[in-house]
Short mmCIF file of C-alpha atoms in Angstrom, two decimals:
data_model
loop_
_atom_site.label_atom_id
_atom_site.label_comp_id
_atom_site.label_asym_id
_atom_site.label_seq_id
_atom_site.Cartn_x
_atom_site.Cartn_y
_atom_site.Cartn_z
CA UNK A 1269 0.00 0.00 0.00
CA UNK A 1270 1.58 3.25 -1.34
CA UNK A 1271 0.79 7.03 -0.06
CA UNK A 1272 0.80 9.14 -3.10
CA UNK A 1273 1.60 12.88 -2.06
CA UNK A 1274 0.63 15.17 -4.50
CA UNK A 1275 1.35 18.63 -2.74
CA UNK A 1276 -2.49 19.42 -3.64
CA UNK A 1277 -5.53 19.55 -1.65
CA UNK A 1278 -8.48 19.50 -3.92
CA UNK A 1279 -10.88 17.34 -4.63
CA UNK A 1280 -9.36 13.85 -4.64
CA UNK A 1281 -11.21 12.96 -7.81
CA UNK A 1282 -9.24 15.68 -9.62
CA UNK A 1283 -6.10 13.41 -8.66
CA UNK A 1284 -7.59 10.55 -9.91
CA UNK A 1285 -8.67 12.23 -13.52
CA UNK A 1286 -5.11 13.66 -13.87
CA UNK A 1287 -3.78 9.77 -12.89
CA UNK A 1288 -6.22 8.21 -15.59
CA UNK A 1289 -5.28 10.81 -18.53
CA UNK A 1290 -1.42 9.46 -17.71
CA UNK A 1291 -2.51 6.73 -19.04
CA UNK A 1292 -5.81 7.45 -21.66
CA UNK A 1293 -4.23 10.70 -23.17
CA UNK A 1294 -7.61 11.49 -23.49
CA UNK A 1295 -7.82 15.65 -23.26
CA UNK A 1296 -10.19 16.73 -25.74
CA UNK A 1297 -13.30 14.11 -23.80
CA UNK A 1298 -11.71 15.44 -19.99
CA UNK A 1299 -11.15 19.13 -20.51
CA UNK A 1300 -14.48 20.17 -22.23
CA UNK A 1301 -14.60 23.70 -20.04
CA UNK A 1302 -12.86 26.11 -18.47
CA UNK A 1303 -13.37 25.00 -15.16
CA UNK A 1304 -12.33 21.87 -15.36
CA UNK A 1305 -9.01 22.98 -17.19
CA UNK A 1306 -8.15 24.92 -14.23
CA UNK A 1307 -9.13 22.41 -11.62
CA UNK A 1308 -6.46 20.11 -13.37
CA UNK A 1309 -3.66 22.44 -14.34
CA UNK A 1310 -2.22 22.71 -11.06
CA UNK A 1311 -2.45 18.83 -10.29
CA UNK A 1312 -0.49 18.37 -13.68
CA UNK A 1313 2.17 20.76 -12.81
CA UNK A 1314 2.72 19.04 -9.95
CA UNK A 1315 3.10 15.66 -11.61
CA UNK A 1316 5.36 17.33 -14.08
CA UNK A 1317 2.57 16.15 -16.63
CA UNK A 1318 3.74 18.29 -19.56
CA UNK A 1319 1.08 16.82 -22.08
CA UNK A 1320 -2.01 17.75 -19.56
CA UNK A 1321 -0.80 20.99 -19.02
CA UNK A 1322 0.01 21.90 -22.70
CA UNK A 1323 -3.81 20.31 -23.41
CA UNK A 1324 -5.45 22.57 -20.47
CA UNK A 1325 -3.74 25.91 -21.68
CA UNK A 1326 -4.52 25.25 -25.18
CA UNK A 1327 -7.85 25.18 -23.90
CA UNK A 1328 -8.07 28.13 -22.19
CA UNK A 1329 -6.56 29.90 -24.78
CA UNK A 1330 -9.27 29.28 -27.00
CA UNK A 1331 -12.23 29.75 -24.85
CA UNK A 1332 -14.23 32.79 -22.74
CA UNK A 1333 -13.74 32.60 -18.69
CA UNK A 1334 -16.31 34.09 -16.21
CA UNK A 1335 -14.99 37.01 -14.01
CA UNK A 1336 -14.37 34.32 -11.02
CA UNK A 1337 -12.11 31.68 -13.89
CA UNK A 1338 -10.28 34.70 -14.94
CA UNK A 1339 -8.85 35.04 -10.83
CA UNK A 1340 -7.69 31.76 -10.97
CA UNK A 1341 -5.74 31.61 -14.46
CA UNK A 1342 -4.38 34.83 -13.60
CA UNK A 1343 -3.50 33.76 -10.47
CA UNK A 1344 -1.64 30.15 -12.30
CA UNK A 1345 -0.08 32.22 -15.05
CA UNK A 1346 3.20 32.81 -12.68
CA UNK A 1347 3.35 28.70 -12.48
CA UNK A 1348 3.96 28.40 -16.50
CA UNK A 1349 6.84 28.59 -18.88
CA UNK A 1350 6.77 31.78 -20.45
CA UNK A 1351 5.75 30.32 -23.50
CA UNK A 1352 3.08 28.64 -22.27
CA UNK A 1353 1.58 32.11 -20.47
CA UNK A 1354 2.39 34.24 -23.20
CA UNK A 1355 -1.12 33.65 -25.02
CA UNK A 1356 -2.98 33.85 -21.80
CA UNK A 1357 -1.01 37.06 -20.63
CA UNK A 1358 -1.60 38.80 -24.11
CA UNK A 1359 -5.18 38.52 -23.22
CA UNK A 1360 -5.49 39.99 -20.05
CA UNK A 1361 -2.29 42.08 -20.09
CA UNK A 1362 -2.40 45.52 -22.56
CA UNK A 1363 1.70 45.38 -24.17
CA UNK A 1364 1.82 49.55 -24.14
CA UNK A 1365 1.74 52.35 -21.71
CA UNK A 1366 -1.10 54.23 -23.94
CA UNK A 1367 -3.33 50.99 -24.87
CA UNK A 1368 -5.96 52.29 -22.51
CA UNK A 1369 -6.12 55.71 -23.89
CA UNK A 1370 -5.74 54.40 -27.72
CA UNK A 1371 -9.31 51.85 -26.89
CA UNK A 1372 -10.60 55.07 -25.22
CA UNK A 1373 -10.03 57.34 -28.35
CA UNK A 1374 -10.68 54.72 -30.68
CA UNK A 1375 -14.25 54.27 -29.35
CA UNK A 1376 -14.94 58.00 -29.38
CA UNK A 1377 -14.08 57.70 -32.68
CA UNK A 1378 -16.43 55.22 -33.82
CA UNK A 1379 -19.25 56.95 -31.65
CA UNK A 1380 -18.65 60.33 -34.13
CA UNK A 1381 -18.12 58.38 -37.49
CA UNK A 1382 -20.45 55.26 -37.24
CA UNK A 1383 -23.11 56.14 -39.53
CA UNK A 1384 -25.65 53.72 -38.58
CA UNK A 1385 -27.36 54.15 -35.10
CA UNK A 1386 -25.04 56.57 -34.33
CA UNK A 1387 -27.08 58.16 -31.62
CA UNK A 1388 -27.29 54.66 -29.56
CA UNK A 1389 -23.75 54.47 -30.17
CA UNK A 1390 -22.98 57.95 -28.68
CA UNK A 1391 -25.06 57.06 -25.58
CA UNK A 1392 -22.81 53.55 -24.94
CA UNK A 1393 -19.87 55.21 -25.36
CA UNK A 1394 -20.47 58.23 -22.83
CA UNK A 1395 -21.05 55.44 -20.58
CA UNK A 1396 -18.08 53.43 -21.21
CA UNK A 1397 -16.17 56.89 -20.74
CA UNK A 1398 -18.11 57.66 -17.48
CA UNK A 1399 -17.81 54.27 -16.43
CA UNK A 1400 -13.85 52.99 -17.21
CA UNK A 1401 -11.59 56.01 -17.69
CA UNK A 1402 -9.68 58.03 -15.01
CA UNK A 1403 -10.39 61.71 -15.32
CA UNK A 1404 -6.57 62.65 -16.38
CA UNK A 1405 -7.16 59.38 -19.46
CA UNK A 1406 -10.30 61.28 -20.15
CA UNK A 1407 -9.04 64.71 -19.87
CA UNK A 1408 -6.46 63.02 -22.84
CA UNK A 1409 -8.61 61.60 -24.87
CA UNK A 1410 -11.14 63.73 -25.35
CA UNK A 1411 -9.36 67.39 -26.05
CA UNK A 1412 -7.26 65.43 -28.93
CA UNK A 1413 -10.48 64.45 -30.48
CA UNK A 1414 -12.00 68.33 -29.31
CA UNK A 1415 -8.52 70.19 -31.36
CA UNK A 1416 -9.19 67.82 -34.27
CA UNK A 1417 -12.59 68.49 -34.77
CA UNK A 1418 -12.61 72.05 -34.23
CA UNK A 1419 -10.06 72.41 -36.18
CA UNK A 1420 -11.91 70.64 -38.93
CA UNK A 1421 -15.09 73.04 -38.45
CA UNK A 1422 -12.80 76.08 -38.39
CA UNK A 1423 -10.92 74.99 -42.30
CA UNK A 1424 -14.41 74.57 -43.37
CA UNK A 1425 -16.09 77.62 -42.87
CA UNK A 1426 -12.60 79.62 -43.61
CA UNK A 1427 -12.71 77.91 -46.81
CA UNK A 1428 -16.66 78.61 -47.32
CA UNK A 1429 -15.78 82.27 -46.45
CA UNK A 1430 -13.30 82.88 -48.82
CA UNK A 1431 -14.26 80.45 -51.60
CA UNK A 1432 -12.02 80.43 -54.62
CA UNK A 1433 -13.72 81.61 -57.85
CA UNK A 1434 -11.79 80.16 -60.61
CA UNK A 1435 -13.42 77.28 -61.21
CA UNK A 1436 -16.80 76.03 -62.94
CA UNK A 1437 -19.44 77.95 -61.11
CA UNK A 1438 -21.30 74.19 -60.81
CA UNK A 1439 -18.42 73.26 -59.31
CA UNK A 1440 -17.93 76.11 -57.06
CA UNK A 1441 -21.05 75.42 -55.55
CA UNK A 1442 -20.71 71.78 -55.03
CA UNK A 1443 -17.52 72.34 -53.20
CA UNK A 1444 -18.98 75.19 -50.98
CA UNK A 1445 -22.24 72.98 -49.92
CA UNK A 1446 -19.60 70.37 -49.21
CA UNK A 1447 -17.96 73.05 -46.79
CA UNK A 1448 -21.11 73.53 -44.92
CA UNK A 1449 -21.92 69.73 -44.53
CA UNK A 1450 -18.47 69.42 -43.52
CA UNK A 1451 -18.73 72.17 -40.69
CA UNK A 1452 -22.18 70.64 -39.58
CA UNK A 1453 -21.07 67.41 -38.79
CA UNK A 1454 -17.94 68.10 -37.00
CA UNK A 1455 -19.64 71.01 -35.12
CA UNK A 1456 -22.60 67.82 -33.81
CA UNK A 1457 -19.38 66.27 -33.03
CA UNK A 1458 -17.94 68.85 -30.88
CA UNK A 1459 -21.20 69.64 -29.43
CA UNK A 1460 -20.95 65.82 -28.03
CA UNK A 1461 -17.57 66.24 -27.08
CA UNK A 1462 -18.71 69.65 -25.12
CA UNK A 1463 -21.12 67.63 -23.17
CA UNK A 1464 -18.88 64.29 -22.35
CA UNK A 1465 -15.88 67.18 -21.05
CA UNK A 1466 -18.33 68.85 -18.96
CA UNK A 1467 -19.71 65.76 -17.40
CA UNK A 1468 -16.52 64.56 -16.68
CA UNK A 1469 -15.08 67.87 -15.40
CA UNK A 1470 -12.27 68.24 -18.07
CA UNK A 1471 -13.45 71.24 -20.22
CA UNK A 1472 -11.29 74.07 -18.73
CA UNK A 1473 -8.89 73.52 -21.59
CA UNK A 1474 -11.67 73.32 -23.88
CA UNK A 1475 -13.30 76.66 -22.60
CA UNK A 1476 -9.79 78.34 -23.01
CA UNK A 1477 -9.54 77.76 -26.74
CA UNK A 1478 -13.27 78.36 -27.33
CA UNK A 1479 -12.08 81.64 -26.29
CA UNK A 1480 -9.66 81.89 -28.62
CA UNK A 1481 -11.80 82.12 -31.66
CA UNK A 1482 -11.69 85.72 -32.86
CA UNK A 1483 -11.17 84.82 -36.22
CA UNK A 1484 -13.52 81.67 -36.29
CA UNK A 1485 -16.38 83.87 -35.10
CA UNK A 1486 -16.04 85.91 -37.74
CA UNK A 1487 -15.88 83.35 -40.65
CA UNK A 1488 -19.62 82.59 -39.18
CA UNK A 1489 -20.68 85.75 -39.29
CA UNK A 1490 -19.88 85.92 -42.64
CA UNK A 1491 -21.20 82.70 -43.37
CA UNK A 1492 -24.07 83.40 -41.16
CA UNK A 1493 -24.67 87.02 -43.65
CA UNK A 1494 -25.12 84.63 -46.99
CA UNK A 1495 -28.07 82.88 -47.15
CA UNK A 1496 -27.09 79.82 -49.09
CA UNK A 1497 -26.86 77.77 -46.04
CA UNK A 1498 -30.64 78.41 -44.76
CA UNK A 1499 -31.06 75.26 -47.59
CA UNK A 1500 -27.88 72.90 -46.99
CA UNK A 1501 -27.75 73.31 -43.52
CA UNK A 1502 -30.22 74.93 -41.59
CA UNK A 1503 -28.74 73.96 -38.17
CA UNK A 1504 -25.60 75.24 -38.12
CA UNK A 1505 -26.55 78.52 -36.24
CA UNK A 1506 -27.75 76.71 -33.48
CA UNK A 1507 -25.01 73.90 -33.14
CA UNK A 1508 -22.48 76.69 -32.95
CA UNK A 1509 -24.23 78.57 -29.91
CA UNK A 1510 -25.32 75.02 -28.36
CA UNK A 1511 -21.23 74.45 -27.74
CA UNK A 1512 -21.07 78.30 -26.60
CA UNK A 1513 -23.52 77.91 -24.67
CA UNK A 1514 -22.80 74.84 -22.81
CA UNK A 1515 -19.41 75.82 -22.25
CA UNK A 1516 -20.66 79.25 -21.07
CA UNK A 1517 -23.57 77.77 -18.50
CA UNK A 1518 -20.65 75.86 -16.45
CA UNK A 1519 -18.15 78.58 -16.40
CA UNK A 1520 -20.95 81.09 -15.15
CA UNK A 1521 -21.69 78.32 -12.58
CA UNK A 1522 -18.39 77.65 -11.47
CA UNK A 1523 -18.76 74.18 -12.68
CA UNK A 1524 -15.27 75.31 -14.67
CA UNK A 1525 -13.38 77.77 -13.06
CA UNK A 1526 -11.84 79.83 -15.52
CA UNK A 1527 -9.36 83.11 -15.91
CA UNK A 1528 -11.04 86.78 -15.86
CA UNK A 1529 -8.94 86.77 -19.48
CA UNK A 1530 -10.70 83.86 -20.28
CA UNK A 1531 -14.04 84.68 -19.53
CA UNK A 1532 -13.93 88.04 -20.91
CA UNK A 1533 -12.84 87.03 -24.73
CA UNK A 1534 -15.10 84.22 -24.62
CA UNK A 1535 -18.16 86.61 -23.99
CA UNK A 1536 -16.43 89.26 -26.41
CA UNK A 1537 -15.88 86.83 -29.07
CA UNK A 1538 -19.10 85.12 -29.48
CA UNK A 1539 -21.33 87.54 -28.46
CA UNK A 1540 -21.65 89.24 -31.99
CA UNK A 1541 -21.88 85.36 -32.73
CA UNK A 1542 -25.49 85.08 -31.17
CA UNK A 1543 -26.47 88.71 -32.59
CA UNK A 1544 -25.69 88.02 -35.86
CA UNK A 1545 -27.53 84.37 -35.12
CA UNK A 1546 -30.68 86.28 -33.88
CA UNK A 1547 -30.54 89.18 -37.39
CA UNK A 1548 -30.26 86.46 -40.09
CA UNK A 1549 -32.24 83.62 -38.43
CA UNK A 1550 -35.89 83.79 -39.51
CA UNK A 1551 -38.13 82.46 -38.93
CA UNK A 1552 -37.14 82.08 -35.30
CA UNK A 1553 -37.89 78.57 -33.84
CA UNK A 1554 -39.50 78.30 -30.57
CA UNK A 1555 -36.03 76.10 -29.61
CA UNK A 1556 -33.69 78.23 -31.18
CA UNK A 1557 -35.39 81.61 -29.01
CA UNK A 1558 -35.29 79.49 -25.67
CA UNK A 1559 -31.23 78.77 -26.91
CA UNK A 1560 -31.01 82.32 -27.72
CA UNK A 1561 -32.25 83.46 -24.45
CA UNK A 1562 -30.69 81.02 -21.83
CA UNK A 1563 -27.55 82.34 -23.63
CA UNK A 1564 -27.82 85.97 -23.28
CA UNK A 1565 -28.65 85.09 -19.85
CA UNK A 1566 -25.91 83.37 -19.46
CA UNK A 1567 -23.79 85.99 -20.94
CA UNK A 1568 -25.09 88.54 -18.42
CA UNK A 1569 -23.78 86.65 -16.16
CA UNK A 1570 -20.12 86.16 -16.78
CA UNK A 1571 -19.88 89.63 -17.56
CA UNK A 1572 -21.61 90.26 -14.06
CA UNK A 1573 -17.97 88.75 -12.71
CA UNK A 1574 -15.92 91.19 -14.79
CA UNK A 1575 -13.93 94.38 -13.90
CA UNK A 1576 -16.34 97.21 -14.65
CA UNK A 1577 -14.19 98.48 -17.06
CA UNK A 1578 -14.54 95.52 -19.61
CA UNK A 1579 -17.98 95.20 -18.19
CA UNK A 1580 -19.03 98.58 -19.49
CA UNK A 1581 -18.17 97.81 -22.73
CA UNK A 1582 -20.02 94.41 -23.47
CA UNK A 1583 -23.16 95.97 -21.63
CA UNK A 1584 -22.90 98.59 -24.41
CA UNK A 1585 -23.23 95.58 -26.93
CA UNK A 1586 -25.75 93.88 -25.22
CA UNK A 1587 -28.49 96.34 -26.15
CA UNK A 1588 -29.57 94.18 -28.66
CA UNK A 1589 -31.10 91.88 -26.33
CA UNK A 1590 -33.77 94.33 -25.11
CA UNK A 1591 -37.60 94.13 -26.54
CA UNK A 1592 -40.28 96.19 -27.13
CA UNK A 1593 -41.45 96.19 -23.50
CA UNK A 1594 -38.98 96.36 -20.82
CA UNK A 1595 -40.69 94.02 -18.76
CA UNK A 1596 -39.67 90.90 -21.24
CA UNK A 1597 -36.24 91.14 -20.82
CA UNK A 1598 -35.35 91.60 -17.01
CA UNK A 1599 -31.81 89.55 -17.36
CA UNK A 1600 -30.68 92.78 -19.58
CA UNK A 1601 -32.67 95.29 -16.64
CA UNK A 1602 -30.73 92.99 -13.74
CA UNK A 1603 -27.74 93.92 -15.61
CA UNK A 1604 -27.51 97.26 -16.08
CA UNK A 1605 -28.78 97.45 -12.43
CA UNK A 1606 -25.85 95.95 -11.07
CA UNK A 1607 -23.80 97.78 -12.74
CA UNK A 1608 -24.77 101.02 -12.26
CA UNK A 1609 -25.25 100.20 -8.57
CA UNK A 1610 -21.77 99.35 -8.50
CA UNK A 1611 -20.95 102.40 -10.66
CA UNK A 1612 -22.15 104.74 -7.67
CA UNK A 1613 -20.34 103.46 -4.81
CA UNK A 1614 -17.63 105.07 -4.12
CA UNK A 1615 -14.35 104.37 -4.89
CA UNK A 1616 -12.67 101.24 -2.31
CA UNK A 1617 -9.23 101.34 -3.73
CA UNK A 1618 -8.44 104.27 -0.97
CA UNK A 1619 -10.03 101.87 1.48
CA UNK A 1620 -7.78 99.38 0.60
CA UNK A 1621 -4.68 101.28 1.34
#
């Protein structure tokens, strides 16, 4: 009578499977799932069984684990041969610093440029981003895809704005409608991208270089002054002041804390943005005067946290948001209220000293 030790201290029948395959060779009828392939690796790398533990890695190299079978082969992974781990390890191991980020960005991707169900695939993704990424990876991924698709929106209305004439007039045309499509989709783009970075908390930067858009405000005036795109792309107005506006509702409520620099060009810049919006926009849709209004609002507000000095001149612009009875615009009356009230105190600065 012999005492076989095994150095294990499982189930006993797992000994006895591992002792009969010595002999049967039988894998394929043995190790039909996961759990059974891990219940016998260890017993054959005890017994040195080479065969058996080739046939069980091979088999979970080919198959899905639960969340629970994925512990344990990560957990046996340190007791293989490199070469037998290196197919499990690819799988639950990424190879580069930036593989996180690169899935991250790749998905946002795909959310802006599937075609089909695109909206659906918008919603997963947010979640995926809300769910998975740290907010420095997010921070990452999403102002490289913000720079690349502003930057797309801003080459196609410069190049709608200064179209070049040489050509077939046909052919002008087609190219300048293509513009406009162009700048529509990447702006719905951006407008996404707005709302993910201000969900997440990572649109300072974004804010910043919204800010920085003198010239970019003015290639949509001037697009805004033509009327071809009233037929190719109707929306455009509003997508614009959607992104300004988001942008602009967190910074007034300190959801991103940005610069008095910052928040003065941003209200200087596209300001004449949402005038010219409001001139050449006609009809006005119900939506697009309830956009037009939480904006100037808004607006009123940042300028509210100003120096007076660069607060008396954007007041001075912001005439154009009065109507023909005072009483419908008190945001502009609050205004102007503040800051003459502030206008006739006196001055603090001797105070001070």
């Amino acid at each position: 009578m012999f005492h076989l030790n095994l150095g294990v201290h499982d189930d006993p029948t797992v000994h006895l499977t591992v002792l009969q395959l010595l002999y049967t060779y039988d894998f394929p009828t043995v190790i039909a799932s996961a759990s059974t392939a891990l219940e016998i690796l260890p017993v054959a790398l005890e017994l040195l069984f080479e065969d058996c533990v080739k046939a069980c890695v091979k088999f979970l190299e080919a198959v899905p684990w639960s969340e629970e079978e994925e512990k344990r082969v990560l957990s046996s992974i340190p007791l293989l041969r490199e070469e037998e781990s290196k197919e499990l390890l690819a799988r639950v191991s990424p190879g580069e610093d930036d593989f996180y980020e690169e899935m991250l960005h790749g998905l946002i991707e795909k959310a802006m440029y599937s075609q089909p169900n695109m909206a659906f695939v918008k919603v997963f993704v947010a979640k995926l981003l809300r769910d998975f990424s740290s907010r420095e990876s997010a921070r990452r991924v999403l102002e490289r895809a913000f720079d690349s698709n502003l930057r797309v929106v801003k080459e196609s209305l410069e190049q709608y704005s200064s179209p070049d004439f040489r050509g077939d007039h046909n052919e002008t045309e087609a190219i300048q409608r293509l513009h406009l499509h162009t700048a529509m989709t990447n702006g719905r783009h951006l407008l996404w991208l707005v709302e993910r970075m201000i969900e997440l908390k990572v649109a300072d930067l974004a804010v910043k270089q919204w800010s920085e858009q003198a010239a970019f405000t003015v290639d949509l005036q001037k697009a805004f002054r033509d009327d071809s795109w009233r037929n190719i792309v109707p929306g455009l107005p509003a997508v614009m002041l959607r992104c300004t506006c988001k942008l602009a509702i967190a910074v007034a409520a300190g959801t991103i804390l940005s610069s008095g620099q910052v928040r003065m060009k941003l209200v200087k810049d596209w300001l004449p943005v949402l005038i010219s919006c409001k001139d050449s926009v006609s009809p006005m849709l119900p939506s697009h005067k309830t956009l037009y209004l939480v904006l100037e609002e808004t607006f009123l507000r940042i300028i509210s946290t100003l120096p007076m000095s660069d607060a008396q001149v954007l007041l001075q612009q912001c005439l154009s948001f009065s109507t023909r009875n005072v009483e419908d615009c008190p945001h502009l009356v609050t205004a102007f209220n503040t800051w003459f009230r502030r206008a006739s105190q006196p001055p603090q600065m001797e105070n001070l000293g």
